[in-house]
Amino acid sequence: MRITAILPLALLLTVAVSAQNTVRYTPSTAECIDFLYSNMSLPDSVDYPLSYWREQARLAIRARREMSWGDSVPRWEFLHFVLPVRVNNESLDNAREVIYRQLAPRLKGLTMQQAALEVNHWCHEHVSYRPSDARTSSPLATMANAIGRCGEESTFTVAALRSVGIPARQVYCPRWAHTDDNHAWVEVWICNSGPARTGSWHFMGACEPEATLDRGWFNWAASRAMLVRTYDQEGNEIQTTSTYAPTKTLKVHVVDNAGNPVSGATVDFRLYNYSEFYPLHTAVTDDQGKAQFTTGYGDLQVWVSKNGRYGVKKADAYTTRMTIVPCYASGSSWTEEYDWHVPSTHLQEPDRSVVDTVSENGRRLMDEDRIRTAYQQKTFYAGDNQLLRQARSNWRVIDTFLKSGHPNTGLVIKGLSEKDLRDVTMEVLRDACLMPLAGLQSGGVRVSTEPLRPYVAFMQKNFRPMTAAEWISWVEKNITVDDTDNPKGLAMSVTGIYRNRRCDSTSRELFTVAGARALGLKAELNPVGKAVVQGLSLATEGTALPPMGTLKLDVPADVMYYHGYTVSRMVDGRPMSLDYADDDPTVTHKFREGLQLPAGDYLLTTGTRLAGGDVLTHSVMFTLPADRTTTVPVIFRKSDRSVRSDLHLDDSEKNASATSIQCAQ
């Protein structure tokens, strides 16, 4: 009786959903603006005006109206994956309008699936891969400079697809298990044939067009992934791991020494990558002390913590349930060695030495390489000045600035990254020249990987000269921390923070350093990301830095930070890796000589990556006392099995078809 009562209801629901899908959805500008602002991070609402968002909504609605597949996109997919402009942490621009003008005529007469593939070919005409820092350039900057890392290629491709009304999202594997790297690519929503507006998600390599969807050089790598994920516009995580790899659910039970459940404990599911155990996923235990994570079939480190106490345990490939006791407290010292195994795969790794010159798609890729190379040869600087060559499409801005006669041009340029040279504006450069010498010598206008905007003149107009203590006190009293409204971790502008007086904690640290430099004070971020202004840091009240100790590491020759070892500071029972540049050889030199760090507990981790991807780790927890020098040996485990000799394992970033001219010109 129950079954016969439920079946008709299920049928009615199916009919209702089908009917809803066939109803034409016509978004209004007001609805779009309301949705964007309801789900927008605080920095975007502060740093971009309403007029910008209104124009982006208008363009999204226009694409929906003018492209033949526009009406086939349901409301949810449109609002979450067509309407939004932001993809990653990129600076926002008017790419939607510029790209639409170029693509719309090219896509006439194509089906939605054909159009998605064609957009990717167009993207490949404009951009190929080159590694760079974590700042994501805007879509138009990536296009102008013809290069981008995978995060930028996928941001650019998603922007292009959305500009013509095709739902798209950036998906990524935060860290591979089998190699020290990560990767990001694109998923697109394609409407199925038939009257009901149903569809499904498919994947593609960004700026790496294949002849069909659901195919890329990374199929093999993704089949060994421990996590692949994306997010909707409301910030909800969407796990897509099972699309690419077999998965299991790992359930963790946290109990105290008496066996009682520990609720509210933080559970980090950590994967070895780049010499650290990176938190793939963080959960909080429920009232029964339980948390879980759906992941691939590889080994993970599970780290639980609450109120400064912590416990750590290994979960192997087939572990589905485990119990952990937070048995360690501050001051604990221990050493652990583990063998970590990575997921296996039945797929064959592609041969990237083979150039496809036969297939239609392969010939297209080579033609697209020629188009992109011709653009670079026509547009970029071709002389001997290395600085102007690095600036690529922005070389005229850099050249004009260097010849402008502004004071301290050399120091301003010195404070910029290579990527900055490619997209920094003249407005920012001229404004930077107003920074006093102490600020320029501290690093200039660049603090971390935040977007560069002019702020020096603004700060000098609104503040009199201050001491470090006065500046720290002003920030503490006037800038409120709100970490609830910035899920992507965007950096709010200096001027936006001043006007809004509210920002997330990371943005406030950046603001503290930038403002101090603008006022002529020496300031920088320390390795744990905290602002230090002439020896003072942010606290409830402006106070001096905590007691310091000196850490000396006995590091073997030819080993670099992040390429063989990492040091993490314990914060509330969780290890937080000290943030040093992974390509800076001076870091290891400083550790050998002795580097001052806040006194406290630290975790040193080393790893030996074997040829198959497995890892041998050595971890030691130790206490760094104040006003003393502590020497710790950096120990690497050895194995009779083959060891990978290359430290930069960038197979996750290369086009398997080997037809794309990487870093041309």
Tab-separated table of C-alpha atoms in Angstrom, residues 435-448 455 468 471-472 509-526 530-537:
chain	number	residue	atom	x	y	z
A	435	MET	CA	56.005	56.510	-1.562
A	436	PRO	CA	58.798	57.566	0.811
A	437	LEU	CA	62.127	55.802	0.542
A	438	ALA	CA	61.620	53.621	3.631
A	439	GLY	CA	58.399	52.231	2.164
A	440	LEU	CA	59.970	51.547	-1.215
A	441	GLN	CA	62.902	49.795	0.404
A	442	SER	CA	60.476	47.606	2.383
A	443	GLY	CA	59.016	46.272	-0.852
A	444	GLY	CA	57.087	49.130	-2.468
A	445	VAL	CA	53.429	48.918	-3.446
A	446	ARG	CA	53.406	45.119	-3.713
A	447	VAL	CA	52.731	43.462	-0.324
A	448	SER	CA	51.617	39.946	-1.254
A	455	TYR	CA	46.686	54.153	-2.830
A	468	ALA	CA	54.647	52.869	13.960
A	471	TRP	CA	49.633	53.674	12.935
A	472	ILE	CA	49.108	50.279	14.572
A	509	GLU	CA	47.165	42.784	7.539
A	510	LEU	CA	47.803	43.836	3.922
A	511	PHE	CA	46.259	47.251	4.624
A	512	THR	CA	48.496	47.696	7.663
A	513	VAL	CA	51.652	47.045	5.649
A	514	ALA	CA	50.597	49.101	2.619
A	515	GLY	CA	49.434	52.055	4.711
A	516	ALA	CA	52.605	52.031	6.771
A	517	ARG	CA	54.782	52.080	3.668
A	518	ALA	CA	52.763	54.935	2.191
A	519	LEU	CA	53.446	56.908	5.381
A	520	GLY	CA	57.184	56.227	5.210
A	521	LEU	CA	57.411	53.363	7.715
A	522	LYS	CA	59.253	50.101	7.209
A	523	ALA	CA	56.706	47.303	7.080
A	524	GLU	CA	56.321	43.747	5.803
A	525	LEU	CA	54.416	40.504	6.303
A	526	ASN	CA	56.173	37.929	8.441
A	530	LYS	CA	51.106	38.999	10.010
A	531	ALA	CA	51.950	42.669	9.471
A	532	VAL	CA	55.112	43.902	11.144
A	533	VAL	CA	55.667	47.675	11.228
A	534	GLN	CA	59.101	48.582	12.563
A	535	GLY	CA	58.927	45.783	15.122
A	536	LEU	CA	55.241	46.219	16.021
A	537	SER	CA	52.352	43.964	15.061
